Amino acid sequence: MHAYMRINILGAAASLALLVGCSGVGTMPNSPTAAPAGRVSSGMARVMTLRHFASFYSCPATGRLVYISDYNNNLINVYAGKLERQAPCGRLTAKVQSPWGLFVKPSTHDLYVANDGAQDILVFHRGQTQSYNTYTDPTQQDPVGVTVAPDGTVIASNLIQINFNENGSISTWIGGPNGGTFVGNFATANGGYAQYVTALRNGVIYFDDLLGQTNITLFFRLSCPAGACGAQTQIAGASLNGPGGLAADDAGDVLASNPIGFAETFEMPNPTPSTFPIAGSPLAMAIDEFSNHWYVTNAVNNDAEEYYYPSGKLVGTVPGTAGDALEGIAVDP
């Protein structure tokens, strides 16, 4: 079982409480049941002991790949085909430091990594073990989620600024070589800690946002044309019982993992989702290009799982290892 801890950071004005993940999941204050572990942001002292792993790659050039980030071990495992308890066919470790959220851009098959430990976004070509591009916010943020909007804007959701002068935020870049062009950093409207982020095909951006000192996670909507983000609008009545991964399907619905044990589909702005149950505590999530396979990392089960969507029938799993922290998941194609 994963256990929960909270770290209090005393600043000039007030104390800041952030979720700190250890090796499993337990019950948070004000939560009726288990919720997933957050991780220590890189602006804080790291408390876990990390092992070294070398990169390797023998995955097929075509066909489905599933990427799973392991925060504690500084690596991303790559699996081919369905999740059927197989060993990874690839592993990415070069420049990977406490990876959190993952995203695959369908048109290029590139993998984007919210590289929390190094405060940047890494980009890998499919089949390569070295990243070819890096996006960095000069305001020094802790990125935990990443997506690419239809207009090519790279968008990161940030847990906190590393000097603690700002809580959660959104960072944007015009995509391009050599780190693209940084556009701006936009603080969360409610001062919450931004978690996962997704972009719809119409360019609308959604992110979930953890309120300080609670496990309440709210949804916000905004638009960021060419990286210039406008006003953030909270989706009234829509929330999760802790931070959960986000994605968008072909119909324009917002999909989310609810860590108390549900996969949820929101036809925004309707705050009442359709659901199917997931045993344990789902964290990150992804959906495939054809919107019929749903993937999650599961903190209680210490594995990654694949389900048919929308039926919720389990396809298969791959196990984690002792001491890991499976934070992000992405699928190509």
mmCIF file of C-alpha atoms in Angstrom:
data_model
loop_
_atom_site.group_PDB
_atom_site.id
_atom_site.type_symbol
_atom_site.label_atom_id
_atom_site.label_comp_id
_atom_site.label_asym_id
_atom_site.label_seq_id
_atom_site.Cartn_x
_atom_site.Cartn_y
_atom_site.Cartn_z
ATOM 1 C CA MET A 1 0.000 0.000 0.000
ATOM 2 C CA HIS A 2 1.104 3.542 -0.725
ATOM 3 C CA ALA A 3 1.163 5.877 2.281
ATOM 4 C CA TYR A 4 0.374 9.567 2.356
ATOM 5 C CA MET A 5 2.492 12.260 3.886
ATOM 6 C CA ARG A 6 2.208 16.028 3.862
ATOM 7 C CA ILE A 7 5.139 18.432 3.852
ATOM 8 C CA ASN A 8 4.673 21.902 5.291
ATOM 9 C CA ILE A 9 6.950 24.551 3.833
ATOM 10 C CA LEU A 10 7.129 27.678 5.919
ATOM 11 C CA GLY A 11 7.410 30.827 3.837
ATOM 12 C CA ALA A 12 7.477 34.507 4.658
ATOM 13 C CA ALA A 13 3.711 34.829 4.550
ATOM 14 C CA ALA A 14 2.207 31.421 5.285
ATOM 15 C CA SER A 15 2.775 27.696 5.376
ATOM 16 C CA LEU A 16 2.291 25.707 2.199
ATOM 17 C CA ALA A 17 1.078 22.133 2.294
ATOM 18 C CA LEU A 18 1.801 19.878 -0.638
ATOM 19 C CA LEU A 19 1.067 16.227 -1.194
ATOM 20 C CA VAL A 20 4.131 14.075 -0.912
ATOM 21 C CA GLY A 21 4.088 10.547 -2.256
ATOM 22 C CA CYS A 22 5.922 7.678 -0.723
ATOM 23 C CA SER A 23 5.668 4.074 -1.759
ATOM 24 C CA GLY A 24 1.882 3.705 -1.896
ATOM 25 C CA VAL A 25 -1.582 5.155 -1.236
ATOM 26 C CA GLY A 26 -3.506 5.769 1.946
ATOM 27 C CA THR A 27 -6.388 7.928 3.113
ATOM 28 C CA MET A 28 -6.140 11.710 2.964
ATOM 29 C CA PRO A 29 -7.761 14.176 5.343
ATOM 30 C CA ASN A 30 -11.428 14.838 4.509
ATOM 31 C CA SER A 31 -11.458 11.898 2.084
ATOM 32 C CA PRO A 32 -13.988 9.092 2.617
ATOM 33 C CA THR A 33 -11.733 6.542 0.964
ATOM 34 C CA ALA A 34 -8.350 6.033 -0.610
ATOM 35 C CA ALA A 35 -6.919 8.651 -2.960
ATOM 36 C CA PRO A 36 -3.738 8.685 -5.051
ATOM 37 C CA ALA A 37 -0.357 9.878 -3.978
ATOM 38 C CA GLY A 38 1.036 13.153 -5.203
ATOM 39 C CA ARG A 39 4.816 13.473 -5.447
ATOM 40 C CA VAL A 40 7.413 15.739 -3.951
ATOM 41 C CA SER A 41 7.934 18.662 -6.293
ATOM 42 C CA SER A 42 11.545 19.172 -7.302
ATOM 43 C CA GLY A 43 11.717 22.428 -5.363
ATOM 44 C CA MET A 44 11.634 20.344 -2.191
ATOM 45 C CA ALA A 45 14.056 17.861 -0.737
ATOM 46 C CA ARG A 46 13.765 14.471 -2.399
ATOM 47 C CA VAL A 47 13.142 11.770 0.196
ATOM 48 C CA MET A 48 13.224 8.651 -1.935
ATOM 49 C CA THR A 49 16.300 6.585 -2.800
ATOM 50 C CA LEU A 50 16.714 6.362 -6.558
ATOM 51 C CA ARG A 51 18.288 3.553 -8.562
ATOM 52 C CA HIS A 52 20.033 3.901 -11.910
ATOM 53 C CA PHE A 53 18.623 2.242 -15.018
ATOM 54 C CA ALA A 54 20.074 2.265 -18.528
ATOM 55 C CA SER A 55 18.038 3.075 -21.629
ATOM 56 C CA PHE A 56 17.249 0.367 -24.164
ATOM 57 C CA TYR A 57 14.863 0.016 -27.096
ATOM 58 C CA SER A 58 13.633 -2.971 -29.130
ATOM 59 C CA CYS A 59 10.005 -1.951 -29.742
ATOM 60 C CA PRO A 60 8.377 -2.397 -33.173
ATOM 61 C CA ALA A 61 8.480 0.523 -35.597
ATOM 62 C CA THR A 62 4.701 0.384 -36.102
ATOM 63 C CA GLY A 63 1.749 -0.570 -33.951
ATOM 64 C CA ARG A 64 0.580 0.491 -30.535
ATOM 65 C CA LEU A 65 3.014 1.572 -27.827
ATOM 66 C CA VAL A 66 2.159 2.409 -24.228
ATOM 67 C CA TYR A 67 4.475 4.692 -22.240
ATOM 68 C CA ILE A 68 4.443 4.624 -18.423
ATOM 69 C CA SER A 69 6.459 7.051 -16.293
ATOM 70 C CA ASP A 70 8.055 5.930 -13.037
ATOM 71 C CA TYR A 71 8.647 9.031 -10.921
ATOM 72 C CA ASN A 72 10.749 7.418 -8.202
ATOM 73 C CA ASN A 73 13.122 5.599 -10.560
ATOM 74 C CA ASN A 74 13.626 8.374 -13.159
ATOM 75 C CA LEU A 75 12.481 6.337 -16.127
ATOM 76 C CA ILE A 76 9.757 5.728 -18.691
ATOM 77 C CA ASN A 77 8.937 2.135 -19.636
ATOM 78 C CA VAL A 78 7.602 1.361 -23.124
ATOM 79 C CA TYR A 79 5.264 -1.574 -23.883
ATOM 80 C CA ALA A 80 4.147 -2.903 -27.264
ATOM 81 C CA GLY A 81 0.570 -3.974 -28.032
ATOM 82 C CA LYS A 82 -1.953 -4.861 -25.355
ATOM 83 C CA LEU A 83 -0.969 -4.794 -21.703
ATOM 84 C CA GLU A 84 -0.622 -8.509 -20.948
ATOM 85 C CA ARG A 85 1.922 -8.655 -18.123
ATOM 86 C CA GLN A 86 4.777 -8.486 -20.619
ATOM 87 C CA ALA A 87 8.187 -6.970 -19.983
ATOM 88 C CA PRO A 88 8.879 -3.524 -21.456
ATOM 89 C CA CYS A 89 10.352 -3.450 -24.953
ATOM 90 C CA GLY A 90 12.013 -0.123 -24.260
ATOM 91 C CA ARG A 91 13.097 2.166 -21.458
ATOM 92 C CA LEU A 92 13.895 5.892 -21.584
ATOM 93 C CA THR A 93 16.215 7.314 -18.924
ATOM 94 C CA ALA A 94 18.433 9.939 -20.617
ATOM 95 C CA LYS A 95 17.793 13.346 -18.964
ATOM 96 C CA VAL A 96 14.638 11.871 -17.366
ATOM 97 C CA GLN A 97 14.278 13.166 -13.811
ATOM 98 C CA SER A 98 11.115 12.380 -11.838
ATOM 99 C CA PRO A 99 8.831 12.150 -14.896
ATOM 100 C CA TRP A 100 5.148 12.844 -14.259
ATOM 101 C CA GLY A 101 2.566 13.427 -16.994
ATOM 102 C CA LEU A 102 3.024 12.067 -20.535
ATOM 103 C CA PHE A 103 1.459 12.924 -23.893
ATOM 104 C CA VAL A 104 1.879 11.529 -27.418
ATOM 105 C CA LYS A 105 1.208 13.919 -30.299
ATOM 106 C CA PRO A 106 -0.746 11.781 -32.796
ATOM 107 C CA SER A 107 0.443 13.547 -35.955
ATOM 108 C CA THR A 108 4.158 13.079 -35.205
ATOM 109 C CA HIS A 109 4.138 10.152 -32.719
ATOM 110 C CA ASP A 110 6.425 12.256 -30.504
ATOM 111 C CA LEU A 111 6.382 11.659 -26.749
ATOM 112 C CA TYR A 112 6.181 14.727 -24.473
ATOM 113 C CA VAL A 113 7.335 14.283 -20.867
ATOM 114 C CA ALA A 114 6.558 16.585 -17.929
ATOM 115 C CA ASN A 115 10.044 16.201 -16.456
ATOM 116 C CA ASP A 116 9.293 17.438 -12.953
ATOM 117 C CA GLY A 117 12.743 16.833 -11.463
ATOM 118 C CA ALA A 118 14.475 19.005 -14.078
ATOM 119 C CA GLN A 119 11.653 21.592 -14.429
ATOM 120 C CA ASP A 120 11.304 21.091 -18.171
ATOM 121 C CA ILE A 121 9.410 19.294 -20.919
ATOM 122 C CA LEU A 122 11.340 16.656 -22.868
ATOM 123 C CA VAL A 123 10.331 15.508 -26.363
ATOM 124 C CA PHE A 124 11.316 12.124 -27.833
ATOM 125 C CA HIS A 125 10.889 10.864 -31.372
ATOM 126 C CA ARG A 126 9.305 7.425 -31.465
ATOM 127 C CA GLY A 127 12.061 4.810 -31.383
ATOM 128 C CA GLN A 128 14.722 7.121 -29.912
ATOM 129 C CA THR A 129 16.184 6.932 -26.416
ATOM 130 C CA GLN A 130 17.542 10.495 -26.467
ATOM 131 C CA SER A 131 15.217 13.507 -26.385
ATOM 132 C CA TYR A 132 15.542 15.885 -29.330
ATOM 133 C CA ASN A 133 13.850 18.967 -27.862
ATOM 134 C CA THR A 134 13.387 20.583 -24.457
ATOM 135 C CA TYR A 135 10.874 23.258 -23.409
ATOM 136 C CA THR A 136 11.739 25.321 -20.323
ATOM 137 C CA ASP A 137 9.726 27.994 -18.527
ATOM 138 C CA PRO A 138 12.153 30.745 -17.413
ATOM 139 C CA THR A 139 9.940 31.435 -14.386
ATOM 140 C CA GLN A 140 11.084 28.048 -12.962
ATOM 141 C CA GLN A 141 8.003 25.904 -12.564
ATOM 142 C CA ASP A 142 7.404 22.262 -11.606
ATOM 143 C CA PRO A 143 5.614 20.757 -14.650
ATOM 144 C CA VAL A 144 3.438 17.737 -13.868
ATOM 145 C CA GLY A 145 1.190 17.610 -16.966
ATOM 146 C CA VAL A 146 1.707 18.328 -20.654
ATOM 147 C CA THR A 147 -0.307 18.415 -23.871
ATOM 148 C CA VAL A 148 -0.138 19.952 -27.342
ATOM 149 C CA ALA A 149 -3.079 22.013 -28.633
ATOM 150 C CA PRO A 150 -4.316 21.648 -32.242
ATOM 151 C CA ASP A 151 -2.533 24.875 -33.251
ATOM 152 C CA GLY A 152 0.809 23.437 -32.051
ATOM 153 C CA THR A 153 0.944 25.274 -28.732
ATOM 154 C CA VAL A 154 2.799 23.241 -26.107
ATOM 155 C CA ILE A 155 1.030 23.507 -22.754
ATOM 156 C CA ALA A 156 2.312 22.425 -19.333
ATOM 157 C CA SER A 157 0.382 22.336 -16.063
ATOM 158 C CA ASN A 158 2.591 23.201 -13.090
ATOM 159 C CA LEU A 159 2.252 22.068 -9.502
ATOM 160 C CA ILE A 160 4.092 25.062 -8.071
ATOM 161 C CA GLN A 161 6.863 27.558 -8.736
ATOM 162 C CA ILE A 162 10.096 26.200 -7.269
ATOM 163 C CA ASN A 163 10.710 29.303 -5.122
ATOM 164 C CA PHE A 164 7.124 29.000 -3.773
ATOM 165 C CA ASN A 165 6.195 32.548 -4.820
ATOM 166 C CA GLU A 166 3.397 31.123 -6.971
ATOM 167 C CA ASN A 167 1.180 28.101 -6.581
ATOM 168 C CA GLY A 168 -0.098 26.224 -9.626
ATOM 169 C CA SER A 169 0.026 27.624 -13.142
ATOM 170 C CA ILE A 170 -0.088 26.960 -16.879
ATOM 171 C CA SER A 171 2.974 27.501 -19.106
ATOM 172 C CA THR A 172 2.824 27.829 -22.887
ATOM 173 C CA TRP A 173 5.224 27.783 -25.818
ATOM 174 C CA ILE A 174 4.815 28.089 -29.561
ATOM 175 C CA GLY A 175 6.102 24.692 -30.607
ATOM 176 C CA GLY A 176 9.356 24.585 -32.530
ATOM 177 C CA PRO A 177 13.003 23.487 -32.490
ATOM 178 C CA ASN A 178 15.439 24.517 -29.755
ATOM 179 C CA GLY A 179 12.719 24.797 -27.151
ATOM 180 C CA GLY A 180 10.232 26.693 -29.270
ATOM 181 C CA THR A 181 9.184 30.187 -28.232
ATOM 182 C CA PHE A 182 8.105 30.724 -24.640
ATOM 183 C CA VAL A 183 4.848 32.702 -24.519
ATOM 184 C CA GLY A 184 3.847 32.997 -20.877
ATOM 185 C CA ASN A 185 3.066 31.641 -17.452
ATOM 186 C CA PHE A 186 -0.514 31.949 -16.195
ATOM 187 C CA ALA A 187 -1.306 31.416 -12.512
ATOM 188 C CA THR A 188 -4.320 29.300 -11.583
ATOM 189 C CA ALA A 189 -7.379 31.451 -10.976
ATOM 190 C CA ASN A 190 -8.040 30.013 -7.524
ATOM 191 C CA GLY A 191 -4.448 29.615 -6.336
ATOM 192 C CA GLY A 192 -4.708 25.828 -6.509
ATOM 193 C CA TYR A 193 -2.036 23.371 -7.570
ATOM 194 C CA ALA A 194 -2.454 22.469 -11.250
ATOM 195 C CA GLN A 195 -2.239 18.762 -12.007
ATOM 196 C CA TYR A 196 -3.164 17.130 -15.332
ATOM 197 C CA VAL A 197 -4.097 18.938 -18.557
ATOM 198 C CA THR A 198 -5.734 18.042 -21.882
ATOM 199 C CA ALA A 199 -6.667 19.820 -25.116
ATOM 200 C CA LEU A 200 -9.827 19.246 -27.152
ATOM 201 C CA ARG A 201 -9.809 19.259 -30.946
ATOM 202 C CA ASN A 202 -11.526 22.658 -30.929
ATOM 203 C CA GLY A 203 -8.599 24.118 -28.964
ATOM 204 C CA VAL A 204 -10.332 24.335 -25.580
ATOM 205 C CA ILE A 205 -8.000 23.411 -22.711
ATOM 206 C CA TYR A 206 -9.053 21.682 -19.492
ATOM 207 C CA PHE A 207 -6.946 21.146 -16.390
ATOM 208 C CA ASP A 208 -7.641 19.817 -12.922
ATOM 209 C CA ASP A 209 -6.588 21.794 -9.899
ATOM 210 C CA LEU A 210 -5.980 20.641 -6.331
ATOM 211 C CA LEU A 211 -7.095 23.013 -3.582
ATOM 212 C CA GLY A 212 -4.479 23.458 -0.855
ATOM 213 C CA GLN A 213 -4.909 21.476 2.384
ATOM 214 C CA THR A 214 -7.672 19.320 0.826
ATOM 215 C CA ASN A 215 -8.160 16.467 -1.636
ATOM 216 C CA ILE A 216 -10.772 18.455 -3.606
ATOM 217 C CA THR A 217 -9.802 18.689 -7.278
ATOM 218 C CA LEU A 218 -11.701 21.102 -9.539
ATOM 219 C CA PHE A 219 -11.928 21.470 -13.325
ATOM 220 C CA PHE A 220 -11.077 24.650 -15.202
ATOM 221 C CA ARG A 221 -11.546 25.533 -18.879
ATOM 222 C CA LEU A 222 -9.607 28.117 -20.879
ATOM 223 C CA SER A 223 -8.341 28.904 -24.362
ATOM 224 C CA CYS A 224 -4.704 29.604 -25.245
ATOM 225 C CA PRO A 225 -4.538 30.615 -28.925
ATOM 226 C CA ALA A 226 -0.869 30.794 -29.951
ATOM 227 C CA GLY A 227 -0.068 30.360 -26.243
ATOM 228 C CA ALA A 228 -1.854 33.489 -25.014
ATOM 229 C CA CYS A 229 -4.159 32.056 -22.347
ATOM 230 C CA GLY A 230 -7.369 33.858 -21.510
ATOM 231 C CA ALA A 231 -9.659 33.711 -18.505
ATOM 232 C CA GLN A 232 -10.040 30.444 -16.625
ATOM 233 C CA THR A 233 -13.607 29.255 -16.060
ATOM 234 C CA GLN A 234 -14.388 26.721 -13.346
ATOM 235 C CA ILE A 235 -16.802 23.968 -14.389
ATOM 236 C CA ALA A 236 -19.449 24.370 -11.702
ATOM 237 C CA GLY A 237 -20.283 21.167 -9.869
ATOM 238 C CA ALA A 238 -17.589 19.043 -11.548
ATOM 239 C CA SER A 239 -14.816 17.711 -9.311
ATOM 240 C CA LEU A 240 -12.672 14.696 -8.463
ATOM 241 C CA ASN A 241 -11.718 13.143 -5.139
ATOM 242 C CA GLY A 242 -8.048 13.923 -5.690
ATOM 243 C CA PRO A 243 -5.896 14.641 -8.744
ATOM 244 C CA GLY A 244 -6.704 12.437 -11.724
ATOM 245 C CA GLY A 245 -5.374 12.112 -15.238
ATOM 246 C CA LEU A 246 -7.238 13.829 -18.088
ATOM 247 C CA ALA A 247 -7.750 13.146 -21.792
ATOM 248 C CA ALA A 248 -10.220 14.029 -24.542
ATOM 249 C CA ASP A 249 -12.059 11.616 -26.823
ATOM 250 C CA ASP A 250 -13.201 11.957 -30.440
ATOM 251 C CA ALA A 251 -16.594 13.289 -29.335
ATOM 252 C CA GLY A 252 -15.037 16.201 -27.450
ATOM 253 C CA ASP A 253 -15.768 14.741 -24.025
ATOM 254 C CA VAL A 254 -13.342 15.139 -21.129
ATOM 255 C CA LEU A 255 -12.188 11.849 -19.616
ATOM 256 C CA ALA A 256 -10.798 11.619 -16.102
ATOM 257 C CA SER A 257 -9.556 9.172 -13.514
ATOM 258 C CA ASN A 258 -11.275 9.598 -10.165
ATOM 259 C CA PRO A 259 -8.896 8.199 -7.528
ATOM 260 C CA ILE A 260 -11.685 6.789 -5.380
ATOM 261 C CA GLY A 261 -12.105 4.097 -8.045
ATOM 262 C CA PHE A 262 -13.870 5.355 -11.169
ATOM 263 C CA ALA A 263 -13.240 6.198 -14.799
ATOM 264 C CA GLU A 264 -15.391 9.229 -15.620
ATOM 265 C CA THR A 265 -16.576 10.797 -18.883
ATOM 266 C CA PHE A 266 -17.819 14.396 -18.758
ATOM 267 C CA GLU A 267 -19.887 15.859 -21.583
ATOM 268 C CA MET A 268 -18.869 19.368 -20.595
ATOM 269 C CA PRO A 269 -20.273 21.582 -19.250
ATOM 270 C CA ASN A 270 -22.486 18.862 -17.707
ATOM 271 C CA PRO A 271 -20.850 18.216 -14.309
ATOM 272 C CA THR A 272 -22.381 14.737 -13.936
ATOM 273 C CA PRO A 273 -20.197 12.091 -15.600
ATOM 274 C CA SER A 274 -20.895 8.621 -16.899
ATOM 275 C CA THR A 275 -18.634 6.129 -15.122
ATOM 276 C CA PHE A 276 -17.278 2.650 -14.867
ATOM 277 C CA PRO A 277 -15.537 1.268 -11.771
ATOM 278 C CA ILE A 278 -11.812 0.624 -11.446
ATOM 279 C CA ALA A 279 -10.658 -1.396 -8.441
ATOM 280 C CA GLY A 280 -7.982 0.443 -6.510
ATOM 281 C CA SER A 281 -6.974 4.056 -7.071
ATOM 282 C CA PRO A 282 -6.518 5.154 -10.707
ATOM 283 C CA LEU A 283 -4.117 8.047 -11.265
ATOM 284 C CA ALA A 284 -2.971 9.002 -14.760
ATOM 285 C CA MET A 285 -5.067 8.023 -17.782
ATOM 286 C CA ALA A 286 -4.878 7.957 -21.562
ATOM 287 C CA ILE A 287 -7.129 6.915 -24.416
ATOM 288 C CA ASP A 288 -6.054 5.535 -27.776
ATOM 289 C CA GLU A 289 -6.481 7.221 -31.141
ATOM 290 C CA PHE A 290 -9.723 5.356 -31.830
ATOM 291 C CA SER A 291 -11.199 6.124 -28.381
ATOM 292 C CA ASN A 292 -11.959 2.511 -27.534
ATOM 293 C CA HIS A 293 -9.163 1.588 -25.110
ATOM 294 C CA TRP A 294 -8.749 3.372 -21.765
ATOM 295 C CA TYR A 295 -5.444 3.176 -19.872
ATOM 296 C CA VAL A 296 -4.677 4.032 -16.235
ATOM 297 C CA THR A 297 -1.898 3.777 -13.718
ATOM 298 C CA ASN A 298 -3.195 2.416 -10.438
ATOM 299 C CA ALA A 299 -1.573 3.416 -7.147
ATOM 300 C CA VAL A 300 -3.183 0.740 -4.960
ATOM 301 C CA ASN A 301 -2.583 -2.116 -7.401
ATOM 302 C CA ASN A 302 0.886 -0.802 -8.339
ATOM 303 C CA ASP A 303 0.315 -1.509 -12.014
ATOM 304 C CA ALA A 304 -0.908 -0.061 -15.282
ATOM 305 C CA GLU A 305 -4.230 -1.275 -16.681
ATOM 306 C CA GLU A 306 -5.997 -1.317 -20.040
ATOM 307 C CA TYR A 307 -9.806 -1.313 -20.362
ATOM 308 C CA TYR A 308 -12.232 -1.350 -23.240
ATOM 309 C CA TYR A 309 -14.078 1.966 -23.499
ATOM 310 C CA PRO A 310 -16.877 2.678 -22.757
ATOM 311 C CA SER A 311 -17.719 -0.823 -21.438
ATOM 312 C CA GLY A 312 -15.034 -0.832 -18.733
ATOM 313 C CA LYS A 313 -14.055 -4.462 -19.371
ATOM 314 C CA LEU A 314 -10.481 -5.151 -18.292
ATOM 315 C CA VAL A 315 -8.127 -6.043 -21.163
ATOM 316 C CA GLY A 316 -4.937 -6.619 -19.167
ATOM 317 C CA THR A 317 -2.258 -5.189 -16.910
ATOM 318 C CA VAL A 318 1.492 -4.776 -16.521
ATOM 319 C CA PRO A 319 2.967 -4.776 -13.010
ATOM 320 C CA GLY A 320 5.031 -2.099 -11.393
ATOM 321 C CA THR A 321 8.045 -2.830 -9.206
ATOM 322 C CA ALA A 322 8.689 -2.310 -5.525
ATOM 323 C CA GLY A 323 9.341 1.313 -4.673
ATOM 324 C CA ASP A 324 8.152 2.771 -7.952
ATOM 325 C CA ALA A 325 5.589 5.527 -8.510
ATOM 326 C CA LEU A 326 3.697 5.170 -11.788
ATOM 327 C CA GLU A 327 2.615 8.764 -12.418
ATOM 328 C CA GLY A 328 1.955 9.128 -16.147
ATOM 329 C CA ILE A 329 0.683 7.077 -19.073
ATOM 330 C CA ALA A 330 0.347 7.750 -22.802
ATOM 331 C CA VAL A 331 -0.472 5.661 -25.859
ATOM 332 C CA ASP A 332 0.710 5.805 -29.484
ATOM 333 C CA PRO A 333 -1.290 5.640 -31.710
#
